[in-house]
CSV table of C-alpha atoms and ligand atoms in Angstrom, one decimal:
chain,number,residue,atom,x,y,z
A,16,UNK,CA,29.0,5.2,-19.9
A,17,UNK,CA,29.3,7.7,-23.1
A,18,UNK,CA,28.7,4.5,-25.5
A,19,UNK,CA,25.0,4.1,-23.3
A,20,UNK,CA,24.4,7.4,-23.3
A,21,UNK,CA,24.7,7.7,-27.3
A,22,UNK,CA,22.4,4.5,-27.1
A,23,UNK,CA,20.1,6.1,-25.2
A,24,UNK,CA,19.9,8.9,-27.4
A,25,UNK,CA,19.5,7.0,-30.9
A,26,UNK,CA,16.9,4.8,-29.2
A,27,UNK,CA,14.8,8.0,-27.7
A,28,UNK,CA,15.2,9.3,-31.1
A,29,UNK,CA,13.6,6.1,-32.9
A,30,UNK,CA,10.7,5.6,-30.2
A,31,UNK,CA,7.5,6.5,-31.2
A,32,UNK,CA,6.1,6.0,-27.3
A,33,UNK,CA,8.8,6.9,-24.7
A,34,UNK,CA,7.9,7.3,-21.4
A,35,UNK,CA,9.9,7.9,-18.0
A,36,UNK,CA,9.4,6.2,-14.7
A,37,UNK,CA,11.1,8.0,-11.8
A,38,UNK,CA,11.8,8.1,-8.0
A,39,UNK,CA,13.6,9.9,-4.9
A,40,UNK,CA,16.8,9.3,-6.7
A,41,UNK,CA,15.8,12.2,-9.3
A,42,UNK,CA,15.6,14.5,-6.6
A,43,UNK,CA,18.3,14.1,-3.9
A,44,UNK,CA,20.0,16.4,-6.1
A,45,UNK,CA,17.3,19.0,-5.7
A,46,UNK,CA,18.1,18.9,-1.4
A,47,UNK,CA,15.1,16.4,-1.2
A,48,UNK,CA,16.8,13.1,1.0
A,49,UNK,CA,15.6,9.9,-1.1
A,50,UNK,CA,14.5,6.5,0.9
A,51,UNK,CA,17.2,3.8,0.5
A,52,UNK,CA,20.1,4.9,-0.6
A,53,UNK,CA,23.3,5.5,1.6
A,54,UNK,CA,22.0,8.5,3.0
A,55,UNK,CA,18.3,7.3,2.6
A,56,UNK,CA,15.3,8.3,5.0
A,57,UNK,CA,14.4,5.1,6.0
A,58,UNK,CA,18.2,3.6,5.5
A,59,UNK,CA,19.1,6.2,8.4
A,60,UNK,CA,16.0,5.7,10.2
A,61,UNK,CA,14.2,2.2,10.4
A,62,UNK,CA,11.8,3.5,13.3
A,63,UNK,CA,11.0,7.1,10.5
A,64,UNK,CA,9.7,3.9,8.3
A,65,UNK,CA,7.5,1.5,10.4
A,66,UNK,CA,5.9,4.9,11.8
A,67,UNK,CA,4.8,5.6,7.9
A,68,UNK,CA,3.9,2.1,8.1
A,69,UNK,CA,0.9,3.3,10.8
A,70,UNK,CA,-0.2,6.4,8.8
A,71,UNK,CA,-3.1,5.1,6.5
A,72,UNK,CA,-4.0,3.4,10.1
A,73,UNK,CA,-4.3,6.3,12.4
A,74,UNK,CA,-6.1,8.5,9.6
A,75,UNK,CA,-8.2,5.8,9.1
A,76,UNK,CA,-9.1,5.6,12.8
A,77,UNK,CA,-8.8,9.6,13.5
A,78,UNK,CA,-8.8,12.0,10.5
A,79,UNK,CA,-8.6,14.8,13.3
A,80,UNK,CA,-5.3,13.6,14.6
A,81,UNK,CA,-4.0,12.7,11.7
A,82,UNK,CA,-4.0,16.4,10.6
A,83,UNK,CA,-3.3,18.0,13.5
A,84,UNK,CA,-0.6,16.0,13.7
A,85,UNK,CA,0.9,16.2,10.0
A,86,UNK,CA,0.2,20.2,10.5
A,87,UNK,CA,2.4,20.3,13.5
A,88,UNK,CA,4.6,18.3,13.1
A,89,UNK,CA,8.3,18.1,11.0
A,90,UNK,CA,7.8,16.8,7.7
A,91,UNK,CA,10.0,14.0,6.8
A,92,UNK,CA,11.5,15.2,3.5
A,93,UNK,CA,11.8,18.5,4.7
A,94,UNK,CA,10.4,21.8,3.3
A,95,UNK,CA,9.4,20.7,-0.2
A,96,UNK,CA,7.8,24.0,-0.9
A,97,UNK,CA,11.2,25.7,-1.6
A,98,UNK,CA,12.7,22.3,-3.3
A,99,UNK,CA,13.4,23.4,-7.1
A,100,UNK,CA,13.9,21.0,-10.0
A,101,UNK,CA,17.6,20.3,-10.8
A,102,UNK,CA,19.0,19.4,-14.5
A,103,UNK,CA,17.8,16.4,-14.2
A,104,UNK,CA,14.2,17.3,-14.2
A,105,UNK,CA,14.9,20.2,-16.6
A,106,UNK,CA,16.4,16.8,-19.0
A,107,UNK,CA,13.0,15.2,-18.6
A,108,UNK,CA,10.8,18.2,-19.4
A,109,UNK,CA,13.4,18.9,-22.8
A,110,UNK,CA,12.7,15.7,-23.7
A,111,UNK,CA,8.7,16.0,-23.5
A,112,UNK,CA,9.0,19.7,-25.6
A,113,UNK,CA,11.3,17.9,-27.9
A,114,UNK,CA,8.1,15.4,-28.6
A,115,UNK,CA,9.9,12.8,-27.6
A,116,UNK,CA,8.4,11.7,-23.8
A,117,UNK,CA,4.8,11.3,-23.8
A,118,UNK,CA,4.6,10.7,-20.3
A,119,UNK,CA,6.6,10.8,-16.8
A,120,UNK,CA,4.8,8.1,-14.1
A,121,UNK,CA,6.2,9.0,-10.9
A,122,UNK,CA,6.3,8.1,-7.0
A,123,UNK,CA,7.6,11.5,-6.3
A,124,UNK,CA,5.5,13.6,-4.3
A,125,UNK,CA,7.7,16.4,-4.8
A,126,UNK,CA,5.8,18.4,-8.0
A,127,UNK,CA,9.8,18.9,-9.0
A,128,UNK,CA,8.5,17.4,-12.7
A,129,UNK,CA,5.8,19.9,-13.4
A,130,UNK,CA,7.9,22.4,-11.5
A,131,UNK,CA,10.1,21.9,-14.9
A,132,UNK,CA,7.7,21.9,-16.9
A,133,UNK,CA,6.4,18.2,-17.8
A,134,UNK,CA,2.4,19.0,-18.5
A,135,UNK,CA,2.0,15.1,-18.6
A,136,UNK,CA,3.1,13.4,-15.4
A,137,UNK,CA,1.2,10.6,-13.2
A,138,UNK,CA,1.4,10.8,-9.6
A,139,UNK,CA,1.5,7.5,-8.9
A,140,UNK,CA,2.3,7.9,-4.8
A,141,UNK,CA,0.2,11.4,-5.0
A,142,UNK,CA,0.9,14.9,-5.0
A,143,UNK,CA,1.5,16.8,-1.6
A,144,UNK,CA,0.6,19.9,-3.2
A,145,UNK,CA,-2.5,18.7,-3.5
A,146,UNK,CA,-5.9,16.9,-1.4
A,147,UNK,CA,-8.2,14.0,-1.6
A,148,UNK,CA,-11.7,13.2,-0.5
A,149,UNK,CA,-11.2,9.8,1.1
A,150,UNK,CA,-14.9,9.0,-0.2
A,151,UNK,CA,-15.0,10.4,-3.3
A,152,UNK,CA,-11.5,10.8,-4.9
A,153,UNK,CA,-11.6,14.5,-6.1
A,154,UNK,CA,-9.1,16.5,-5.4
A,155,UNK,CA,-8.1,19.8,-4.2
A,156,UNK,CA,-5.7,22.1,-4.8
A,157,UNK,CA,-4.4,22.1,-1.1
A,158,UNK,CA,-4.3,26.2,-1.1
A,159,UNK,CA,-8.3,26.0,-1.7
A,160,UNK,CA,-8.3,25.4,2.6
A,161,UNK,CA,-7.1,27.0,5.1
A,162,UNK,CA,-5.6,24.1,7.0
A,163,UNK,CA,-3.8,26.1,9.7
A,164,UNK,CA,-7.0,28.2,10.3
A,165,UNK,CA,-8.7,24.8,10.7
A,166,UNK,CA,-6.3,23.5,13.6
A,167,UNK,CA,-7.0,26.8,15.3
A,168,UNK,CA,-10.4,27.1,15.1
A,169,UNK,CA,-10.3,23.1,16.2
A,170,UNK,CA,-12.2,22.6,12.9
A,171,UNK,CA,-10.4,19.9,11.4
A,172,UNK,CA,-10.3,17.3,9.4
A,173,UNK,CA,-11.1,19.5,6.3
A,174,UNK,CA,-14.4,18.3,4.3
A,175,UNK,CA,-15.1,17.8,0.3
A,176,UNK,CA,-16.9,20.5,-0.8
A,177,UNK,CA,-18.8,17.8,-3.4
A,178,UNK,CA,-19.8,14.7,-1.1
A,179,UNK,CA,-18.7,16.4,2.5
A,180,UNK,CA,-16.3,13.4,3.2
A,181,UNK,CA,-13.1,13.6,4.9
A,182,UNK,CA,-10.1,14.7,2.9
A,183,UNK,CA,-6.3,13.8,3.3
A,184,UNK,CA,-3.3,14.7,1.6
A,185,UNK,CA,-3.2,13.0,-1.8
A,186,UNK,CA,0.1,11.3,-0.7
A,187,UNK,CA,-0.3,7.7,-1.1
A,188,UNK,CA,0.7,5.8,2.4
A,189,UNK,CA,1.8,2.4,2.5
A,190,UNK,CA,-1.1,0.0,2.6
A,191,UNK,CA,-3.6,2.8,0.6
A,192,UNK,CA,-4.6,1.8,-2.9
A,193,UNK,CA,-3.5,3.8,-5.2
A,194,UNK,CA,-5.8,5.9,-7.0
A,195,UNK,CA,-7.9,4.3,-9.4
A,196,UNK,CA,-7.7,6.7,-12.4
A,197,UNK,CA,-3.6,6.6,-12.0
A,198,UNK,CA,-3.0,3.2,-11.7
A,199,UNK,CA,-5.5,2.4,-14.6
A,200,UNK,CA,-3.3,5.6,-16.8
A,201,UNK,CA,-0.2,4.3,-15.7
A,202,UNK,CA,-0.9,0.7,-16.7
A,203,UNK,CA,-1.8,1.6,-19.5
A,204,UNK,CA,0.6,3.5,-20.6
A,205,UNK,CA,3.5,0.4,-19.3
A,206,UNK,CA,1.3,-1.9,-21.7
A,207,UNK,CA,1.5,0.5,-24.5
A,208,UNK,CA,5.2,2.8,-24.3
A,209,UNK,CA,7.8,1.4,-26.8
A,210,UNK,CA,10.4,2.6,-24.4
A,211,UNK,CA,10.5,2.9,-20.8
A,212,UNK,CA,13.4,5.3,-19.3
A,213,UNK,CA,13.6,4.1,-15.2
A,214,UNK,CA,15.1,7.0,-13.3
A,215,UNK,CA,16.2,7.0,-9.8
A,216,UNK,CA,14.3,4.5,-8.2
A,217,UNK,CA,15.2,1.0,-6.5
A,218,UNK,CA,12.6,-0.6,-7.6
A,219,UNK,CA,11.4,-2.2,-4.9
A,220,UNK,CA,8.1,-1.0,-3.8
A,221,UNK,CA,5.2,-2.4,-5.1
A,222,UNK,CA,3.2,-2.4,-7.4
A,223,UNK,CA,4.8,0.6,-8.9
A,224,UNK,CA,7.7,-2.0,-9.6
A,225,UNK,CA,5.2,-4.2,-11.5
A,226,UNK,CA,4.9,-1.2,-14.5
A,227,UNK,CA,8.3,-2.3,-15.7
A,228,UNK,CA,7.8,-5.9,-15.3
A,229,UNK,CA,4.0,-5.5,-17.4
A,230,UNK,CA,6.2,-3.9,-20.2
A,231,UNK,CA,8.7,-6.2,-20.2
A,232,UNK,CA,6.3,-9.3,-20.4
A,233,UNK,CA,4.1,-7.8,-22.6
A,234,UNK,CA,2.6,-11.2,-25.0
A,235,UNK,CA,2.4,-8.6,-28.0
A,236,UNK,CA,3.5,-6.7,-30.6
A,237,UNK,CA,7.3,-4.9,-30.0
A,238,UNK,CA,9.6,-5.5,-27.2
A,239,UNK,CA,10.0,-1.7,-25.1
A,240,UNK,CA,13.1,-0.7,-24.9
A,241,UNK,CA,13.7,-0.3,-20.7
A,242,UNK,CA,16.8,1.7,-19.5
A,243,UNK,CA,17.6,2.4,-16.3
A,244,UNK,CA,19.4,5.4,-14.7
A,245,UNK,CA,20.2,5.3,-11.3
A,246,UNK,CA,23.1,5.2,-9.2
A,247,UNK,CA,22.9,1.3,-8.0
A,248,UNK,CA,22.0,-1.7,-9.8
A,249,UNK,CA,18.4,-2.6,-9.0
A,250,UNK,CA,16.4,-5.7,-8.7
A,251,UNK,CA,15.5,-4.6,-12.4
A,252,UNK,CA,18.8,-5.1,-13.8
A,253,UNK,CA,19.7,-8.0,-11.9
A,254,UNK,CA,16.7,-9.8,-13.4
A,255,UNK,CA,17.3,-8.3,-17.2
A,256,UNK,CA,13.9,-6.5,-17.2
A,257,UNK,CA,16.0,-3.5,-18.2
A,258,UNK,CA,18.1,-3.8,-21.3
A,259,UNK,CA,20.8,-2.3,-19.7
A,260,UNK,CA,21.9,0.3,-16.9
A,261,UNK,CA,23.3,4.0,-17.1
A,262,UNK,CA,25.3,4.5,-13.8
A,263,UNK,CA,25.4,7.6,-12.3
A,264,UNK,CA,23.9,10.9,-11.0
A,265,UNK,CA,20.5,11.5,-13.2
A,266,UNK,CA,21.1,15.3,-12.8
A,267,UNK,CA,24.3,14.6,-14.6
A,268,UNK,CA,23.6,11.5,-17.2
A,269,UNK,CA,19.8,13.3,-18.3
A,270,UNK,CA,21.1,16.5,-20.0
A,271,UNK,CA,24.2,14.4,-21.5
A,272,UNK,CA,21.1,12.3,-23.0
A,273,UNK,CA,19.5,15.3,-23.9
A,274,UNK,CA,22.9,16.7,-25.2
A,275,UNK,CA,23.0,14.1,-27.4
A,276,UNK,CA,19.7,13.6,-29.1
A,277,UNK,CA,20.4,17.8,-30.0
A,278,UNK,CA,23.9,16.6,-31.9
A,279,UNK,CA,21.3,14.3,-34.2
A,280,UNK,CA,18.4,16.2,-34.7
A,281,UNK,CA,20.1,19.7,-34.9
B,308,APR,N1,21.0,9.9,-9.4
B,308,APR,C1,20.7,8.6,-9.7
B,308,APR,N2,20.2,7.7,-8.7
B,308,APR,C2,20.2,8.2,-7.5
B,308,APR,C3,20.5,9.5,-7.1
B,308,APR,C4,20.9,10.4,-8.1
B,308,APR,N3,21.2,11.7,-7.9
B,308,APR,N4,20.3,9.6,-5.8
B,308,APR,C5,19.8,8.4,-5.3
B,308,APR,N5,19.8,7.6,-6.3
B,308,APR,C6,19.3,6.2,-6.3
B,308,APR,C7,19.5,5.4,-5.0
B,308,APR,O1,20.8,4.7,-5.1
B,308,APR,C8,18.4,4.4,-5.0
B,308,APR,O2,18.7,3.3,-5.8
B,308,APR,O3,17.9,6.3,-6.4
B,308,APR,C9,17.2,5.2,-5.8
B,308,APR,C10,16.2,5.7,-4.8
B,308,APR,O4,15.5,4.6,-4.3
B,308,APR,P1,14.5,4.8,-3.0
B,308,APR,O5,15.2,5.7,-2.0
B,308,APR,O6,14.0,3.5,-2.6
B,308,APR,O7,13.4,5.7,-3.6
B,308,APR,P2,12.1,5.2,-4.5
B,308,APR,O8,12.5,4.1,-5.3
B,308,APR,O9,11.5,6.4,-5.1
B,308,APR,O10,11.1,4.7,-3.3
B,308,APR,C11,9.9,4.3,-3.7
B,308,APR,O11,9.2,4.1,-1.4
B,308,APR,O12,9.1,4.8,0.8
B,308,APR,C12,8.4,4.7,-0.4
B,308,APR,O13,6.7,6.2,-1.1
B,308,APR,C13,8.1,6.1,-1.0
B,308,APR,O14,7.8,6.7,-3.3
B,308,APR,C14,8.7,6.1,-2.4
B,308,APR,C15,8.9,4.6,-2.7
């Protein structure tokens, strides 16, 4: 693993566009359970993930349930408010002070990255520290609304204060598109990085799992460089869309990288 781990480094190094695509994986080591791993949410709990299959549904059909029922409810991955980032995430936001990542893309809805520090991160699943209007896309700062005051003065759903629509948590459910301005961001920058660092995801879920696959097909200029870290082999390394895999704990493997690009660049 120490051989990839100097590769890693040299090639970060060289890269003029390095960018970082991450998932659950990067925070099971802040407390936060991921999906599909041994221990994963919906490995654990089929019924937990054809119930998330409904969600988009039943706001669709009624917002006011919806939010009483994701304001009284128990939240899935836990209390996220108290999750804090772990070395891994600290890794990441070295790397973007160093100059060296221009971008994080991620389906974590956890805010662990700009917890650390990252100022550029894409929340390509959403952000659950933050709202939507389901009409108009702006968001909210969720703290801008009393929510719980809302369920008890039977007020809810909460409304835009631009358009009046009907606002939901920013979180992306399965079967919701995913916002317009960051899948057009993130596709650009998979069409453009000249290296792509895949952290703790499986890779299956669509199309997130297309941004590696645009990079790697790209019809011009340079190859990107696409390296995975993650604890199993994915559908990505199976297929040689990444160049090669970094097995292990990202918490652990990050800094190391990050250890070494410091022993070249003093
Ligand atoms: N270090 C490295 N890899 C890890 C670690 C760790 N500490 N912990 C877990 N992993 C790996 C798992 O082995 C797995 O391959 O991270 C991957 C996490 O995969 P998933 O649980 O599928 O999470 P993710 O890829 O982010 O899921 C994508 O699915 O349910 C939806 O919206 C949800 O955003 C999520 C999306």
């Amino acid at each position: 693993m120490d051989e990839l781990i100097q590769r890693a480094a040299e090639q970060l190094i060289k890269s003029k566009q390095a960018i970082s695509l991450t998932g659950a994986g990067c925070s099971t080591e802040s407390g936060i359970s991921d999906f599909r791993g041994p221990n994963g949410i919906w490995t654990k709990n089929p019924e937990a993930e054809r119930k998330a299959n409904q969600s988009y549904a039943r706001f669709q059909q009624n917002p006011k349930e919806y939010w009483k029922e994701s304001l009284t409810g128990v939240s899935l991955l836990g209390n996220l408010g108290n999750a804090l980032p772990n070395p891994g995430h600290h890794a990441l936001a070295e790397m973007e002070k160093m100059g060296i990542l221009k971008c994080i893309i991620t389906q974590n809805i956890d805010n662990l990255h700009q917890k650390a520090g990252n100022k550029r991160v894409l929340d390509y699943h959403g952000n659950i520290s933050l709202l939507r209007c389901f009409s108009c896309d702006t968001r909210y700062d969720r703290k801008e609304y009393d929510l719980e005051r809302l369920l008890a003065e039977n007020r809810l759903p909460p409304l835009c204060q631009k358009c009046n629509g009907v606002l939901k948590s920013d979180i992306v459910h399965f079967h919701e598109a995913i916002p317009m301005d960051v899948a057009q961001e993130s596709q650009k920058e998979a069409e453009t990085c000249d290296l792509m660092l895949i952290c703790g995801t499986s890779a299956v879920v669509v199309p997130f799992a297309y941004l590696p696959r645009i990079a790697r097909q790209r019809q011009w200029g340079k190859k990107p460089i696409i390296i995975e870290v993650n604890a199993d082999p994915t559908p990505l390394t199976e297929e040689g869309i990444s160049d090669y895999l970094i097995r292990g704990k990202t918490g652990t493997i990050l800094p190391k990288i990050v250890e070494e690009i410091k022993k070249r660049t003093g």
